mmCIF file of C-alpha atoms in Angstrom:
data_model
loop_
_atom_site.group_PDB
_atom_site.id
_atom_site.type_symbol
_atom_site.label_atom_id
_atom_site.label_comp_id
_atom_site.label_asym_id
_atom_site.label_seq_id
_atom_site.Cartn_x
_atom_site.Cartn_y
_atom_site.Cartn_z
ATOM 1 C CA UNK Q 1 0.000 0.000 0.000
ATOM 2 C CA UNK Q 2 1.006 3.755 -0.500
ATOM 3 C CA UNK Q 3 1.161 4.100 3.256
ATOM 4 C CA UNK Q 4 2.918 1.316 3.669
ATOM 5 C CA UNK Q 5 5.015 -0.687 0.856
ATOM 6 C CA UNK Q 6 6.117 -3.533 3.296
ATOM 7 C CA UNK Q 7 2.346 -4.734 4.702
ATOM 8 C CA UNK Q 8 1.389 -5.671 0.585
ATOM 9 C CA UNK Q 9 4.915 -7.856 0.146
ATOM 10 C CA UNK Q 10 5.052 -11.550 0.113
ATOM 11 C CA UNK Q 11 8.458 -12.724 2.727
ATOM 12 C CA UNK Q 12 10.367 -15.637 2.059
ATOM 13 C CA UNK Q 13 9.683 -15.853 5.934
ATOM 14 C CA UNK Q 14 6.145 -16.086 5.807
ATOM 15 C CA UNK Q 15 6.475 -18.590 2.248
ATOM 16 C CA UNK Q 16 8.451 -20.981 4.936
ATOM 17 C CA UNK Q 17 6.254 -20.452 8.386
ATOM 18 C CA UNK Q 18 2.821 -21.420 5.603
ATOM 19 C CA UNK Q 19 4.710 -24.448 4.364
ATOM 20 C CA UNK Q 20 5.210 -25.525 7.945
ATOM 21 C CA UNK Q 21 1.692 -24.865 9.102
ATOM 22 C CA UNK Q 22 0.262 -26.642 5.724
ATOM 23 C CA UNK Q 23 3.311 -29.950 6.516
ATOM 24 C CA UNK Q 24 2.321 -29.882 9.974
ATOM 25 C CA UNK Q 25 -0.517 -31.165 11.761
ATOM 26 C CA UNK Q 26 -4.852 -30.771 11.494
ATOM 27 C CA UNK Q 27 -5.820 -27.853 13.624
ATOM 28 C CA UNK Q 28 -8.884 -28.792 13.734
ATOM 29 C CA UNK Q 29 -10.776 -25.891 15.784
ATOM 30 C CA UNK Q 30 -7.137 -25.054 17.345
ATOM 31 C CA UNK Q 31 -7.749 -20.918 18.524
ATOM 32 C CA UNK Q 32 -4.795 -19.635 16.035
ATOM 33 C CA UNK Q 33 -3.478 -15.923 15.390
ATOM 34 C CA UNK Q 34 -1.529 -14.497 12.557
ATOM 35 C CA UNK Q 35 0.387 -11.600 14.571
ATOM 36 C CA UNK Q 36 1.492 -9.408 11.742
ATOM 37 C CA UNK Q 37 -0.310 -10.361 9.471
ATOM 38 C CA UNK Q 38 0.600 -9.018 6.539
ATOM 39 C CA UNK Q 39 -0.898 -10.487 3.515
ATOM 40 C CA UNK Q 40 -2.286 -13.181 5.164
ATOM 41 C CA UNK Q 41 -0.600 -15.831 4.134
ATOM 42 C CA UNK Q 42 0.394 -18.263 7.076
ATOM 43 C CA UNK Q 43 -3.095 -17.284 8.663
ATOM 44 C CA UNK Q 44 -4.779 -18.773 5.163
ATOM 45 C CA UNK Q 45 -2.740 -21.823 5.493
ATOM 46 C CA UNK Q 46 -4.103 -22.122 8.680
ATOM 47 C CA UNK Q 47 -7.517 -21.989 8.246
ATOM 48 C CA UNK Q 48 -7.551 -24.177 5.193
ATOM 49 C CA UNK Q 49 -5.940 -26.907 8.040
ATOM 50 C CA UNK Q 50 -9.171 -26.396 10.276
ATOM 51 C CA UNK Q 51 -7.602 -23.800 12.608
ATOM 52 C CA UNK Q 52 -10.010 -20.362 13.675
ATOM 53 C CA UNK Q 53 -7.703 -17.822 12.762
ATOM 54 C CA UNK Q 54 -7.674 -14.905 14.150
ATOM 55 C CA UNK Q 55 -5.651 -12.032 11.913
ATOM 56 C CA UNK Q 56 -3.939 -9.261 13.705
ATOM 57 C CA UNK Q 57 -1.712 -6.541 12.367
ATOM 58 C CA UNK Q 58 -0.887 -2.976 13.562
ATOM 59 C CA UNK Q 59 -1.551 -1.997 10.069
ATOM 60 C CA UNK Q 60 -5.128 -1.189 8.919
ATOM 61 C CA UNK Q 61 -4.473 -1.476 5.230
ATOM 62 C CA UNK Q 62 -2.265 -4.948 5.936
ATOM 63 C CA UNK Q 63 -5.817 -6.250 7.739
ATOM 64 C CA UNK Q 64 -8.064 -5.141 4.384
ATOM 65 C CA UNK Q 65 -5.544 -7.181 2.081
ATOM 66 C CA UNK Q 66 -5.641 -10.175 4.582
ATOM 67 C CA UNK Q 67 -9.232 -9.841 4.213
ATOM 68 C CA UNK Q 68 -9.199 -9.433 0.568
ATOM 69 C CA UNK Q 69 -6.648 -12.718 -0.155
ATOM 70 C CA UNK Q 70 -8.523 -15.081 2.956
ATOM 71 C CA UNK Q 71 -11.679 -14.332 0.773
ATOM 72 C CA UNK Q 72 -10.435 -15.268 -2.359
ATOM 73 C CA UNK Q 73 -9.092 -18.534 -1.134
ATOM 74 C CA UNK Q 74 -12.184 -19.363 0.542
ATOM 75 C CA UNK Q 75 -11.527 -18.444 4.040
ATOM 76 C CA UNK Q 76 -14.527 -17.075 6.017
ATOM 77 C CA UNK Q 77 -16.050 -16.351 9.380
ATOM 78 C CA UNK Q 78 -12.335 -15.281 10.694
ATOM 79 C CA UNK Q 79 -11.702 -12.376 12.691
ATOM 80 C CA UNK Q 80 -9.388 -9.172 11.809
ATOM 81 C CA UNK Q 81 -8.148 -7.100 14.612
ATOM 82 C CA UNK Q 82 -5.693 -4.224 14.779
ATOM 83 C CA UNK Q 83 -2.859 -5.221 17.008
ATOM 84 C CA UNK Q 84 0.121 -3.674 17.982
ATOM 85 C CA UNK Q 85 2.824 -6.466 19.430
ATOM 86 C CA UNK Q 86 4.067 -4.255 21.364
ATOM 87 C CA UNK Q 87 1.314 -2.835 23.819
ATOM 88 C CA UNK Q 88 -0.367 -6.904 24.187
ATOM 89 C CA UNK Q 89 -1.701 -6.262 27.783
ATOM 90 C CA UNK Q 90 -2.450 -9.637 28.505
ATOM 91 C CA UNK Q 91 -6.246 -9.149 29.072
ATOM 92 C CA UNK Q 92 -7.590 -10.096 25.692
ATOM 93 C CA UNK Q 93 -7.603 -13.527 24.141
ATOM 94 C CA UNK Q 94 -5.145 -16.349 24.903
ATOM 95 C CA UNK Q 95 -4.522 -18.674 21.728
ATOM 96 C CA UNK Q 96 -3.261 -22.286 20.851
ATOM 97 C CA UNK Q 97 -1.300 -21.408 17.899
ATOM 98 C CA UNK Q 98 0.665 -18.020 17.357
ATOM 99 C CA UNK Q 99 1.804 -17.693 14.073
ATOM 100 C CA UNK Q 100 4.373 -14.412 13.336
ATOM 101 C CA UNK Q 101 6.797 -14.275 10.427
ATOM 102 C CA UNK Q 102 9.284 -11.003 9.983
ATOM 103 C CA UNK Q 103 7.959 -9.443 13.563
ATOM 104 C CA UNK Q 104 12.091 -9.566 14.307
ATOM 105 C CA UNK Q 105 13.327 -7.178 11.939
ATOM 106 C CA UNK Q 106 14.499 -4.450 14.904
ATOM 107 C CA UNK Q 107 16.521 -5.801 18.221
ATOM 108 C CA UNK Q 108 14.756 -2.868 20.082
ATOM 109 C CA UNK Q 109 11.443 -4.987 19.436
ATOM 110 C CA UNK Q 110 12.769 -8.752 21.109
ATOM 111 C CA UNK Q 111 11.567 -8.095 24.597
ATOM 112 C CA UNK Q 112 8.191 -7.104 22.996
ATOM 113 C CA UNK Q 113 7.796 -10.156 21.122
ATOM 114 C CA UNK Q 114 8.641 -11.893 24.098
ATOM 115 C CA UNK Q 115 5.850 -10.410 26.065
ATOM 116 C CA UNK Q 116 3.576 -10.401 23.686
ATOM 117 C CA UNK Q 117 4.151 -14.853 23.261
ATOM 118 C CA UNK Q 118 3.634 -14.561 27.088
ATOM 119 C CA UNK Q 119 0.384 -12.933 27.004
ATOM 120 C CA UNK Q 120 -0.745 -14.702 23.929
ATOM 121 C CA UNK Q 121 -0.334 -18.068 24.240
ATOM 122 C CA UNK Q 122 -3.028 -20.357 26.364
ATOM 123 C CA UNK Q 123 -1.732 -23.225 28.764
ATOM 124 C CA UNK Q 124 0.029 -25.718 26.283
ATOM 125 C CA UNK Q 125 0.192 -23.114 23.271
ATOM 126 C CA UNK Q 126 2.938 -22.849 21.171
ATOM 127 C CA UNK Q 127 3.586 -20.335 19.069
ATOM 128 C CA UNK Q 128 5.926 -20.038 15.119
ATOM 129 C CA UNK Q 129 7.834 -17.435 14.641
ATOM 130 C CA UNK Q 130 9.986 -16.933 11.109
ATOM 131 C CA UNK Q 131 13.111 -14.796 9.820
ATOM 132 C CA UNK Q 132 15.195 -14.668 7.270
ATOM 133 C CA UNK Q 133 18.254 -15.098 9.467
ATOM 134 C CA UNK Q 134 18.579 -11.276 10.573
ATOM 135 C CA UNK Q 135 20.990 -10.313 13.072
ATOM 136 C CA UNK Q 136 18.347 -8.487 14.942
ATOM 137 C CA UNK Q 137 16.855 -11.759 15.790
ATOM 138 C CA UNK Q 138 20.457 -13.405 17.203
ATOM 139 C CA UNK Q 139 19.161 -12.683 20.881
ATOM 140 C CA UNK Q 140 15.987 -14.071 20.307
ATOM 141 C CA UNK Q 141 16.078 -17.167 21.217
ATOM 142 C CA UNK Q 142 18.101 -16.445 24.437
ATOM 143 C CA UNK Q 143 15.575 -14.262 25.528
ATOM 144 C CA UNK Q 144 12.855 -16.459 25.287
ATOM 145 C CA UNK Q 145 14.154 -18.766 27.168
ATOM 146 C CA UNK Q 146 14.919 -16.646 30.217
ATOM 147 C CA UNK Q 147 11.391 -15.659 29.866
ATOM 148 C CA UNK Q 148 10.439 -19.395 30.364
ATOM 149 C CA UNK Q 149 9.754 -20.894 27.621
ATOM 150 C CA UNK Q 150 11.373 -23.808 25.502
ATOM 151 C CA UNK Q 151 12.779 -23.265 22.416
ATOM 152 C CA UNK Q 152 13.687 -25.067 19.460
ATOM 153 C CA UNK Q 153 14.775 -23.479 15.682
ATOM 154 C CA UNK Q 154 15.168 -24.858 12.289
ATOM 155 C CA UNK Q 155 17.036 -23.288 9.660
ATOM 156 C CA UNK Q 156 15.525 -23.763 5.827
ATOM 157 C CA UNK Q 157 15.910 -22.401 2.406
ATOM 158 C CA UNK Q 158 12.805 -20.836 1.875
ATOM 159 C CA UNK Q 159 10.811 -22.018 -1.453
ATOM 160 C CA UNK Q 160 12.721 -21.615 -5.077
ATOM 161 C CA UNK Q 161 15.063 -18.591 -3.097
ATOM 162 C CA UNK Q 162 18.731 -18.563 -1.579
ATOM 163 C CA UNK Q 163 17.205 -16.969 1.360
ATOM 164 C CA UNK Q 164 18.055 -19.064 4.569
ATOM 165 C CA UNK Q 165 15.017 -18.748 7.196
ATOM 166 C CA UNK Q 166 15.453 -19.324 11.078
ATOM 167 C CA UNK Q 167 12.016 -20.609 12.363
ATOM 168 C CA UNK Q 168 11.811 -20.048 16.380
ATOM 169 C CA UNK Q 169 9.162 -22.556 18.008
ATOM 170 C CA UNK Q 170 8.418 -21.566 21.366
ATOM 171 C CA UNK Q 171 6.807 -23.319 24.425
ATOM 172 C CA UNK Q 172 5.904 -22.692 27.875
ATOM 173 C CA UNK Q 173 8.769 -24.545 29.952
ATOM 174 C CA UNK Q 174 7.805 -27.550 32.134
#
């Protein structure tokens, strides 16, 4: 969009965190969110597995294109809420699945993110987080874990690209 260029791109992040979410398991009535949205894409994937996605994005014109592409591949009945990662107050819904792909692009942002899993995630959630290997992310993982979860990461090629992608799978230790 004019406003912003980045909310209308597809990632190679997001092409790698769909492919997982379409490889992986039925979430058959799973509660799921697609935190930064973006176009859509990993939220679509997981609807079309049975999850009840919930799209969330900071940007109102990212949310209309979500929209826009969930329609068109036959996605209905989700929800589409403006979110901001960083101001999650804990208060509001609590969700099985948390999707997020490219939400690491700034180091200033980790302890967010981190926060935001915290408040996000329901007992036994886990939550997906992609990135094309950025050095803002390198703390990431650390982090998480001294906020107590487990964490596990896989490093892929993202589809027909020479873009290596870091995927982050977190878990509430214990």
């Amino acid at each position: 969009t004019a406003d912003n260029p980045y909310c209308g791109l597809l990632w190679d992040a997001a092409l790698v965190l769909a492919a997982r979410v379409m490889n992986g398991p039925e979430l058959g009535g799973r509660h799921v969110l697609d935190l930064g949205c973006g176009v859509g894409l990993t939220g679509i994937a997981a609807a079309s597995r049975g999850g009840s996605v919930t799209f969330a994005d900071v940007m109102p014109q990212a949310l209309a294109l979500a929209k826009r592409n969930a329609e068109r591949a036959g996605v209905a009945g989700e929800k589409y809420v403006e979110l901001d990662l960083r101001h999650v107050d804990g208060t509001g819904e609590r969700f099985d699945l948390v999707l997020a792909s490219d939400v690491l692009y700034d180091a200033s942002r980790i302890d967010a993110v981190v926060s935001a899993m915290k408040s996000l995630l329901a007992p036994g959630g886990v939550a997906w987080l992609s990135d094309p290997c950025r050095g803002s992310a390198d703390d990431f993982e650390e982090r998480a874990r001294r906020a107590g979860f487990a964490v596990s990461t896989v490093k892929e090629k993202a589809p027909e690209s020479t873009v290596e992608v870091r995927t982050f799978e977190l878990r509430v230790a214990g």
